[in-house]
């Protein structure tokens, strides 16, 4: 889109001459009238380059008379930090532009300083340009038809909105994650993206135009430096936590922890213009970024090599972006002109990094959920058999008891005991006894309904909670379980070991006041099954009541 728009912009050949008076005063009227004509030196390229500590002058002419339809415009690109005064022909009216002014570039974005020129501009009518002190980086200039400039500028305006919009969407999602999990890492990421978006708004010039961002307009280009420095501080903190550097690379973690302070100091300097000139703060920021980028990439690589998924996400997110940051820093330090593609590649890299890191954070959130589920399962389930443990099965019984009382629905409880378990342990060893306990689970579960619960009560004893089942239904389920276990073949060292269950059944009625009453009734019924020869089921008679506490001991 941008390339096609640029192709339509038909700039014309220019003659660009430079006059550097040093610190000497220059009278604009005398200069325009020819007093300094011999001081202008022709350039081989169409660009203006500021001096760091004094103003410089340029004289720009068309190589041939303007022949295109429509009026021309003069564009000066990469306008950050530029304060330009243009003396326009034919009367050399003084027009001063800066992207930080509220009325700058009416009708255009602030990717360039735009000056309207007369429609019949002649090659013999020079344009005089005064550039105030700034970093000594060449800024491309061109004269092009206004319509072509507007078409190209529309493409830039769309990109101005696209990249920040992507990042705002990711930060809103991550903000929700932070509010749900209260983990500082998410907040650092959100803060980093917020200041990256602000950096882009000021870099594109949009921030100087609209409230409330225009509150930083008095800082001029320092608003870009301020937001960039703060975003880097937050990115360092996010990176340390996201990569778990305390665990994987403690020395590197300490180094990055120290490395955030120079950027914090630059943020303070950017907010206080009286302390250092803009170009010095900008060069310091670029130099620090050249040192930081390899450290961050090394941190991601180190954690990834140690098996961290987060290291992989970090590298995937930041390799393109940090390489672009390095290129941008070199462009500033080495005084290269800013290529058009780099102007938009950098925010595109930031948007891409935000998306990939947001995906990495979502993956981290899923891993937290998985770990929580595993911990919850371990806390509720018996390590040997995998069924609910004593605490969990009693909790299910209490919940079923309360619901049955509230809805007046039936509830039954099965108390299961593995017959001759002590004999199995004594004869074959405890490892075979453990095999028997594990082998019981499958047959029991196969006869249970959805919503029923099985738990190990202790030793070889199990409870089965049957919500919605009356005594008669519970007897059917219990008999199926007993028969399934009896038919089960358990082979140990080539020998078949017979396994049977004794089962006691208790159903909820008006005399059952607590879940423990139900357990006592089921245990009493189990005792009758044991006393009656084992491998059988018994139901607690409704007329029989048991008081006091029951000692739960195996009959084996």
XYZ file of C-alpha atoms in Angstrom:
556
model
C 0.000 0.000 0.000
C 2.720 2.442 1.016
C 4.950 1.397 -1.873
C 2.196 1.969 -4.419
C 1.446 5.353 -2.939
C 5.115 6.279 -3.063
C 5.301 5.223 -6.681
C 2.586 7.741 -7.524
C 4.472 10.608 -5.914
C 6.329 12.188 -8.823
C 9.079 14.248 -7.192
C 11.233 16.388 -9.469
C 14.965 17.000 -9.640
C 16.254 19.612 -7.219
C 19.327 21.745 -6.850
C 20.205 21.859 -3.134
C 22.907 24.179 -1.771
C 24.110 24.523 1.836
C 25.484 27.492 3.754
C 26.988 26.879 7.190
C 27.725 30.221 8.866
C 28.917 28.617 12.081
C 27.966 30.704 15.052
C 28.008 33.953 13.043
C 24.765 35.914 12.857
C 22.962 35.933 9.512
C 20.532 38.605 8.348
C 17.736 36.767 6.483
C 16.838 39.802 4.344
C 20.441 40.323 3.263
C 20.877 36.622 2.547
C 17.760 36.523 0.381
C 19.004 39.590 -1.506
C 22.232 37.809 -2.440
C 24.690 38.845 0.265
C 25.753 35.236 0.848
C 25.309 33.753 -2.620
C 28.969 32.751 -2.859
C 28.777 30.973 0.515
C 26.270 28.362 -0.658
C 27.856 25.027 -1.613
C 26.032 22.636 -3.948
C 25.145 19.136 -2.674
C 24.964 15.951 -4.704
C 21.890 14.742 -2.794
C 18.493 16.247 -1.933
C 18.668 16.417 1.855
C 19.132 18.906 4.665
C 21.447 18.172 7.587
C 21.203 20.239 10.784
C 24.217 21.250 12.837
C 24.278 20.399 16.525
C 24.988 23.835 17.960
C 23.991 26.454 15.378
C 21.574 27.132 12.542
C 22.392 26.306 8.914
C 20.889 27.629 5.685
C 19.796 25.899 2.496
C 18.855 27.184 -0.932
C 16.625 24.867 -2.910
C 15.647 25.308 -6.572
C 13.863 23.244 -9.186
C 16.154 21.874 -11.881
C 13.465 22.917 -14.380
C 10.308 25.023 -14.279
C 7.301 23.369 -12.631
C 5.262 21.675 -15.372
C 2.913 19.329 -13.502
C -0.768 20.059 -12.994
C -1.667 21.363 -9.571
C 0.482 23.199 -7.064
C 3.711 21.690 -5.700
C 4.605 21.113 -2.069
C 7.997 21.002 -0.381
C 8.392 18.003 1.956
C 11.137 17.508 4.556
C 11.076 13.948 5.903
C 12.121 12.532 9.302
C 11.000 15.782 10.952
C 11.581 14.757 14.590
C 13.580 17.536 16.228
C 13.435 19.805 13.190
C 12.543 23.472 13.484
C 12.513 24.868 9.954
C 11.836 28.375 8.693
C 11.168 28.623 4.952
C 11.197 31.795 2.851
C 8.810 31.030 0.016
C 8.938 32.624 -3.432
C 8.032 34.880 -5.054
C 7.963 37.325 -2.113
C 9.972 35.113 0.244
C 7.259 35.061 2.859
C 8.539 33.574 6.114
C 6.810 30.322 7.166
C 8.001 28.406 10.222
C 7.092 24.766 10.775
C 7.656 22.139 13.445
C 5.669 18.958 13.953
C 5.244 19.991 17.578
C 3.112 23.021 16.730
C -0.650 22.619 17.110
C -1.321 23.898 13.558
C 1.505 22.029 11.813
C 0.896 20.432 8.411
C -2.778 21.277 7.915
C -4.249 18.531 5.732
C -1.250 16.198 6.137
C 0.096 13.800 8.726
C 3.260 14.762 10.553
C 5.604 12.320 8.869
C 7.138 15.275 7.056
C 7.188 19.065 7.239
C 5.006 20.249 4.362
C 5.174 23.708 2.755
C 2.776 24.878 0.035
C 4.525 26.327 -3.020
C 3.100 28.523 -5.825
C 1.680 26.689 -8.838
C 3.895 28.410 -11.382
C 7.166 27.854 -9.553
C 10.167 28.677 -11.737
C 13.607 27.123 -11.628
C 14.971 30.621 -11.161
C 12.957 31.168 -7.941
C 14.957 29.782 -5.004
C 13.486 28.632 -1.705
C 15.536 29.619 1.328
C 15.452 27.331 4.328
C 16.833 27.912 7.825
C 17.319 24.807 9.991
C 17.782 25.265 13.725
C 20.246 23.077 15.697
C 19.462 19.361 15.969
C 21.178 15.994 15.546
C 23.329 15.931 12.404
C 21.264 13.348 10.521
C 20.410 14.053 6.850
C 16.690 14.604 6.190
C 15.420 13.883 2.706
C 13.656 16.730 0.860
C 11.526 16.682 -2.246
C 9.120 18.837 -4.224
C 6.130 16.902 -5.501
C 2.559 17.552 -6.741
C 0.198 18.142 -3.852
C -2.249 15.455 -5.014
C 0.490 12.820 -5.129
C 1.671 13.888 -1.691
C -1.866 13.559 -0.319
C -2.275 10.054 -1.778
C 1.013 8.930 -0.260
C 0.173 10.572 3.031
C -3.126 8.682 3.201
C -1.199 5.409 3.171
C 0.979 6.675 6.002
C -2.097 7.724 7.986
C -3.521 4.209 7.735
C -0.310 2.731 9.088
C -0.314 5.342 11.859
C -3.563 3.776 13.063
C -2.875 0.120 12.246
C 0.166 -0.643 14.382
C -0.945 1.126 17.583
C -4.393 -0.482 17.218
C -2.866 -3.964 17.175
C -0.884 -3.191 20.302
C -3.839 -1.624 22.114
C -5.856 -4.785 21.441
C -3.115 -6.980 22.933
C -2.659 -4.789 25.994
C -6.396 -4.856 26.728
C -6.361 -8.655 26.663
C -3.282 -8.789 28.882
C -4.830 -6.252 31.251
C -7.733 -8.664 31.732
C -5.211 -11.428 32.452
C -3.531 -9.231 35.062
C -6.838 -8.395 36.731
C -7.644 -12.117 36.887
C -4.227 -13.432 37.973
C -2.714 -10.416 39.780
C 0.745 -11.354 38.489
C 3.086 -8.377 38.077
C 4.591 -9.758 34.879
C 1.349 -9.007 33.026
C 1.310 -5.471 34.408
C 4.878 -4.868 33.215
C 3.872 -6.081 29.761
C 0.805 -3.831 29.699
C 2.867 -0.848 30.843
C 5.533 -1.565 28.231
C 2.988 -1.717 25.416
C 1.250 1.457 26.650
C 4.481 3.421 26.415
C 5.416 1.834 23.081
C 2.070 3.039 21.719
C 2.725 6.513 23.142
C 6.201 6.446 21.599
C 4.695 5.637 18.205
C 2.055 8.353 18.532
C 4.724 10.963 19.209
C 7.102 9.510 16.624
C 4.346 9.727 14.004
C 3.420 13.203 15.271
C -0.153 12.235 16.152
C 0.450 12.713 19.862
C 1.165 16.416 19.420
C -2.192 16.980 17.767
C -4.839 15.349 19.939
C -5.788 15.560 23.619
C -4.745 14.308 26.100
C -1.496 13.338 24.379
C -0.770 16.966 23.527
C 0.014 17.548 27.211
C 3.577 16.502 26.357
C 3.741 18.757 23.289
C 5.856 21.361 25.177
C 8.603 18.719 25.411
C 8.797 18.509 21.631
C 10.931 15.591 20.481
C 11.757 14.749 24.072
C 8.284 13.224 24.388
C 9.540 10.505 22.023
C 12.660 9.979 24.131
C 10.717 10.013 27.408
C 8.170 7.388 26.337
C 10.875 5.251 24.695
C 13.018 5.223 27.843
C 10.091 4.316 30.104
C 8.961 1.549 27.751
C 12.471 0.057 27.831
C 12.578 0.069 31.645
C 9.268 -1.812 31.703
C 10.414 -4.200 28.971
C 13.522 -5.086 30.994
C 11.397 -5.855 34.057
C 8.945 -7.875 31.976
C 11.770 -9.807 30.302
C 13.388 -10.705 33.634
C 10.135 -12.165 34.956
C 8.875 -13.711 31.719
C 12.183 -15.518 31.121
C 12.510 -16.465 34.819
C 16.112 -15.256 34.757
C 16.445 -15.623 38.530
C 16.072 -19.348 37.928
C 17.868 -19.813 34.602
C 20.527 -17.054 34.591
C 20.818 -15.245 37.941
C 23.912 -13.248 36.935
C 22.252 -12.018 33.775
C 19.173 -11.182 35.818
C 21.263 -8.983 38.111
C 22.961 -7.343 35.123
C 19.639 -6.494 33.498
C 18.319 -5.297 36.840
C 21.218 -2.863 36.991
C 20.792 -1.991 33.308
C 17.323 -0.538 33.778
C 18.662 2.393 35.812
C 20.496 4.189 32.972
C 17.260 4.149 30.975
C 15.354 5.464 33.986
C 17.931 8.263 34.266
C 17.476 9.087 30.574
C 13.720 9.300 31.122
C 14.361 11.934 33.800
C 16.775 13.817 31.520
C 14.251 13.699 28.676
C 11.646 15.303 30.938
C 14.056 18.103 31.964
C 15.183 19.916 28.780
C 17.495 22.306 30.623
C 19.944 19.561 31.619
C 21.106 18.146 28.266
C 20.399 18.965 24.596
C 17.993 16.719 22.723
C 20.608 15.161 20.445
C 22.791 14.135 23.375
C 19.921 12.346 25.143
C 18.946 10.670 21.865
C 22.487 9.452 21.164
C 22.818 8.148 24.731
C 19.540 6.244 24.344
C 20.704 4.763 21.032
C 24.057 3.706 22.521
C 22.390 2.028 25.506
C 20.020 0.176 23.179
C 22.993 -1.175 21.224
C 24.259 -2.655 24.491
C 20.862 -3.875 25.720
C 19.628 -5.648 22.577
C 22.320 -8.395 22.574
C 21.757 -8.959 26.307
C 18.027 -9.505 25.800
C 18.557 -11.810 22.822
C 21.194 -13.710 24.797
C 18.811 -14.063 27.741
C 16.107 -15.487 25.495
C 18.554 -17.892 23.835
C 19.977 -19.043 27.174
C 16.591 -19.849 28.686
C 15.375 -21.487 25.469
C 18.444 -23.758 25.386
C 17.609 -24.856 28.928
C 14.182 -26.032 27.811
C 12.051 -22.990 28.611
C 9.116 -22.510 26.257
C 9.069 -18.863 27.256
C 12.574 -18.431 25.867
C 11.303 -19.654 22.504
C 8.390 -17.224 22.552
C 10.712 -14.385 23.556
C 13.153 -15.076 20.722
C 10.356 -15.466 18.202
C 8.881 -12.161 19.311
C 11.980 -10.024 19.671
C 14.562 -11.175 17.109
C 12.970 -9.045 14.328
C 12.170 -6.113 16.630
C 15.551 -5.938 18.357
C 17.412 -6.208 15.045
C 15.363 -3.248 13.815
C 16.133 -1.391 17.054
C 19.850 -2.000 16.484
C 19.556 -0.720 12.914
C 17.664 2.379 14.049
C 20.267 3.098 16.745
C 23.091 2.753 14.211
C 21.211 5.050 11.825
C 21.142 7.767 14.486
C 24.711 7.341 15.703
C 26.268 7.034 12.230
C 24.134 9.858 10.764
C 22.482 7.748 8.095
C 19.332 9.115 6.461
C 16.187 7.396 7.755
C 14.868 4.993 5.082
C 11.106 5.091 4.553
C 10.844 1.334 5.116
C 12.584 1.546 8.500
C 10.215 4.277 9.634
C 7.352 1.774 9.452
C 9.267 -1.481 9.951
C 10.051 -0.538 13.546
C 6.408 -0.105 14.697
C 5.495 -3.180 12.649
C 8.172 -5.100 14.558
C 6.810 -3.813 17.865
C 3.266 -4.848 16.914
C 4.482 -8.303 15.892
C 6.431 -8.675 19.148
C 3.360 -7.679 21.157
C 1.244 -10.326 19.441
C 3.796 -13.116 19.907
C 4.475 -12.191 23.535
C 0.738 -12.001 24.200
C 0.491 -15.541 22.827
C 3.397 -16.531 25.075
C 1.640 -15.023 28.083
C -1.549 -16.868 27.155
C 0.500 -20.081 26.997
C 1.902 -19.231 30.430
C -1.636 -18.728 31.719
C -2.671 -22.134 30.380
C 0.357 -23.731 32.035
C -0.637 -22.105 35.335
C -4.132 -23.496 34.918
C -2.741 -26.937 34.096
C -0.454 -26.860 37.141
C -3.373 -25.762 39.285
C -5.523 -28.587 37.931
C -2.737 -31.097 38.549
C -2.240 -29.801 42.080
C -5.991 -29.922 42.656
C -6.126 -33.476 41.375
C -3.181 -34.524 43.537
C -4.823 -32.923 46.545
C -8.112 -34.763 45.953
C -6.989 -38.139 44.620
C -5.378 -41.154 46.202
C -1.815 -41.626 44.959
C -2.042 -45.438 44.745
C -5.430 -46.014 43.126
C -6.156 -42.673 41.457
C -9.658 -42.469 42.966
C -10.758 -39.763 45.395
C -8.932 -39.739 48.703
C -10.644 -39.863 52.101
C -10.992 -36.088 52.443
C -12.411 -35.696 48.939
C -14.901 -38.583 49.108
C -16.213 -37.326 52.459
C -16.620 -33.876 50.897
C -18.619 -35.440 48.051
C -20.744 -37.295 50.586
C -21.440 -34.097 52.527
C -22.383 -32.253 49.333
C -24.648 -35.096 48.226
C -26.220 -35.283 51.689
C -27.062 -31.553 51.726
C -28.458 -31.638 48.202
C -30.580 -34.707 48.952
C -32.026 -33.044 52.054
C -32.756 -29.866 50.104
C -34.347 -31.579 47.079
C -35.842 -34.532 49.000
C -34.176 -36.932 46.571
C -32.784 -40.345 47.610
C -29.123 -40.930 48.423
C -27.303 -44.194 49.089
C -23.816 -45.113 50.230
C -21.818 -48.292 49.536
C -19.067 -49.300 51.938
C -16.675 -51.728 50.158
C -13.976 -53.869 51.741
C -11.509 -56.141 49.950
C -11.799 -59.664 51.406
C -8.726 -61.418 52.847
C -6.511 -58.429 52.077
C -4.166 -59.110 54.997
C -3.677 -62.659 53.783
C -2.781 -61.417 50.291
C -0.193 -59.041 51.748
C 1.298 -61.716 53.996
C 1.437 -64.334 51.242
C 2.476 -62.349 48.188
C 3.854 -59.112 49.614
C 2.569 -55.575 49.825
C 3.339 -54.845 46.164
C 0.798 -57.509 45.170
C -1.670 -56.051 47.654
C -1.203 -52.691 45.968
C -1.854 -54.333 42.589
C -5.100 -55.758 43.944
C -6.252 -52.336 45.147
C -5.438 -50.756 41.788
C -7.139 -53.607 39.939
C -10.406 -53.030 41.828
C -10.877 -49.513 40.470
C -11.701 -50.380 36.859
C -14.456 -52.928 37.594
C -16.031 -50.674 40.228
C -16.049 -47.604 37.981
C -17.511 -49.615 35.092
C -20.685 -50.263 37.108
C -21.116 -46.718 38.415
C -23.367 -44.092 36.885
C -22.432 -40.593 35.825
C -22.486 -38.423 38.931
C -21.544 -41.253 41.307
C -18.287 -40.904 43.258
C -15.691 -43.493 44.288
C -13.095 -42.853 46.986
C -10.592 -44.753 49.082
C -11.653 -44.474 52.717
C -8.530 -46.096 54.105
C -6.488 -49.273 53.645
C -8.608 -51.695 51.617
C -11.891 -49.818 52.266
C -13.721 -47.769 49.635
C -16.864 -45.621 49.625
C -19.235 -45.195 46.687
C -21.665 -42.260 46.883
C -24.837 -42.802 44.806
C -26.884 -39.563 44.498
C -30.498 -40.152 43.456
C -30.345 -43.885 44.231
C -32.785 -45.488 46.681
C -31.830 -48.644 48.611
C -33.185 -50.986 45.923
C -31.208 -49.253 43.182
C -28.101 -49.251 45.365
C -28.449 -53.015 45.884
C -28.483 -53.552 42.108
C -25.343 -51.457 41.655
C -23.616 -53.148 44.602
C -24.372 -56.633 43.292
C -23.036 -55.748 39.831
C -19.837 -54.432 41.405
C -19.451 -57.536 43.585
C -19.956 -59.852 40.614
C -17.604 -57.871 38.345
C -14.807 -58.016 40.931
C -15.403 -61.719 41.607
C -15.021 -62.467 37.888
C -11.845 -60.381 37.644
C -8.664 -62.342 36.881
C -5.534 -61.034 38.590
C -2.354 -62.808 37.507
C 0.761 -62.542 39.686
C 3.883 -64.498 38.654
C 1.727 -66.742 36.491
C -0.731 -67.502 39.294
C -4.337 -66.375 39.378
C -5.352 -64.603 42.594
C -9.017 -64.528 43.415
C -10.314 -61.166 44.656
C -13.727 -60.580 46.231
C -15.560 -57.721 47.920
C -17.886 -57.445 50.884
C -20.271 -54.508 50.590
C -22.492 -52.688 53.062
C -25.345 -50.482 51.846
C -27.091 -47.610 53.620
C -29.813 -45.337 52.275
C -30.819 -41.894 53.465
C -34.009 -41.702 55.540
C -35.527 -39.458 58.186
C -33.415 -41.000 60.967
C -30.123 -40.168 59.243
C -29.198 -36.756 60.616
C -25.596 -36.416 59.423
C -23.328 -37.899 56.745
C -21.493 -39.740 59.512
C -24.754 -41.510 60.423
C -24.905 -42.822 56.872
C -21.296 -44.048 57.075
C -22.015 -45.811 60.382
C -25.051 -47.570 58.901
C -23.110 -48.664 55.810
C -20.262 -49.893 58.016
C -22.700 -51.887 60.133
C -24.103 -53.489 56.985
C -20.534 -54.229 55.818
C -19.865 -55.976 59.141
C -22.860 -58.241 58.515
C -21.488 -59.092 55.065
C -18.148 -60.000 56.592
C -19.767 -62.009 59.356
C -22.006 -63.787 56.868
C -19.105 -65.275 54.921
C -17.772 -62.384 52.816
C -18.201 -61.815 49.055
C -21.761 -60.623 49.592
C -23.828 -57.457 50.001
C -25.912 -56.384 52.987
C -28.321 -53.489 53.423
C -28.821 -51.658 56.705
C -32.404 -52.330 57.900
C -34.426 -49.103 58.183
C -35.660 -50.115 61.623
C -32.175 -50.648 63.005
C -30.336 -47.637 64.381
C -26.806 -47.338 65.558
C -25.689 -44.802 68.093
C -22.279 -43.648 69.159
C -19.080 -44.022 67.138
C -18.041 -47.067 65.106
C -14.432 -48.241 64.995
C -13.442 -48.841 61.366
C -11.178 -51.897 61.338
C -10.555 -54.462 58.632
C -12.009 -57.903 59.312
C -8.988 -59.534 57.700
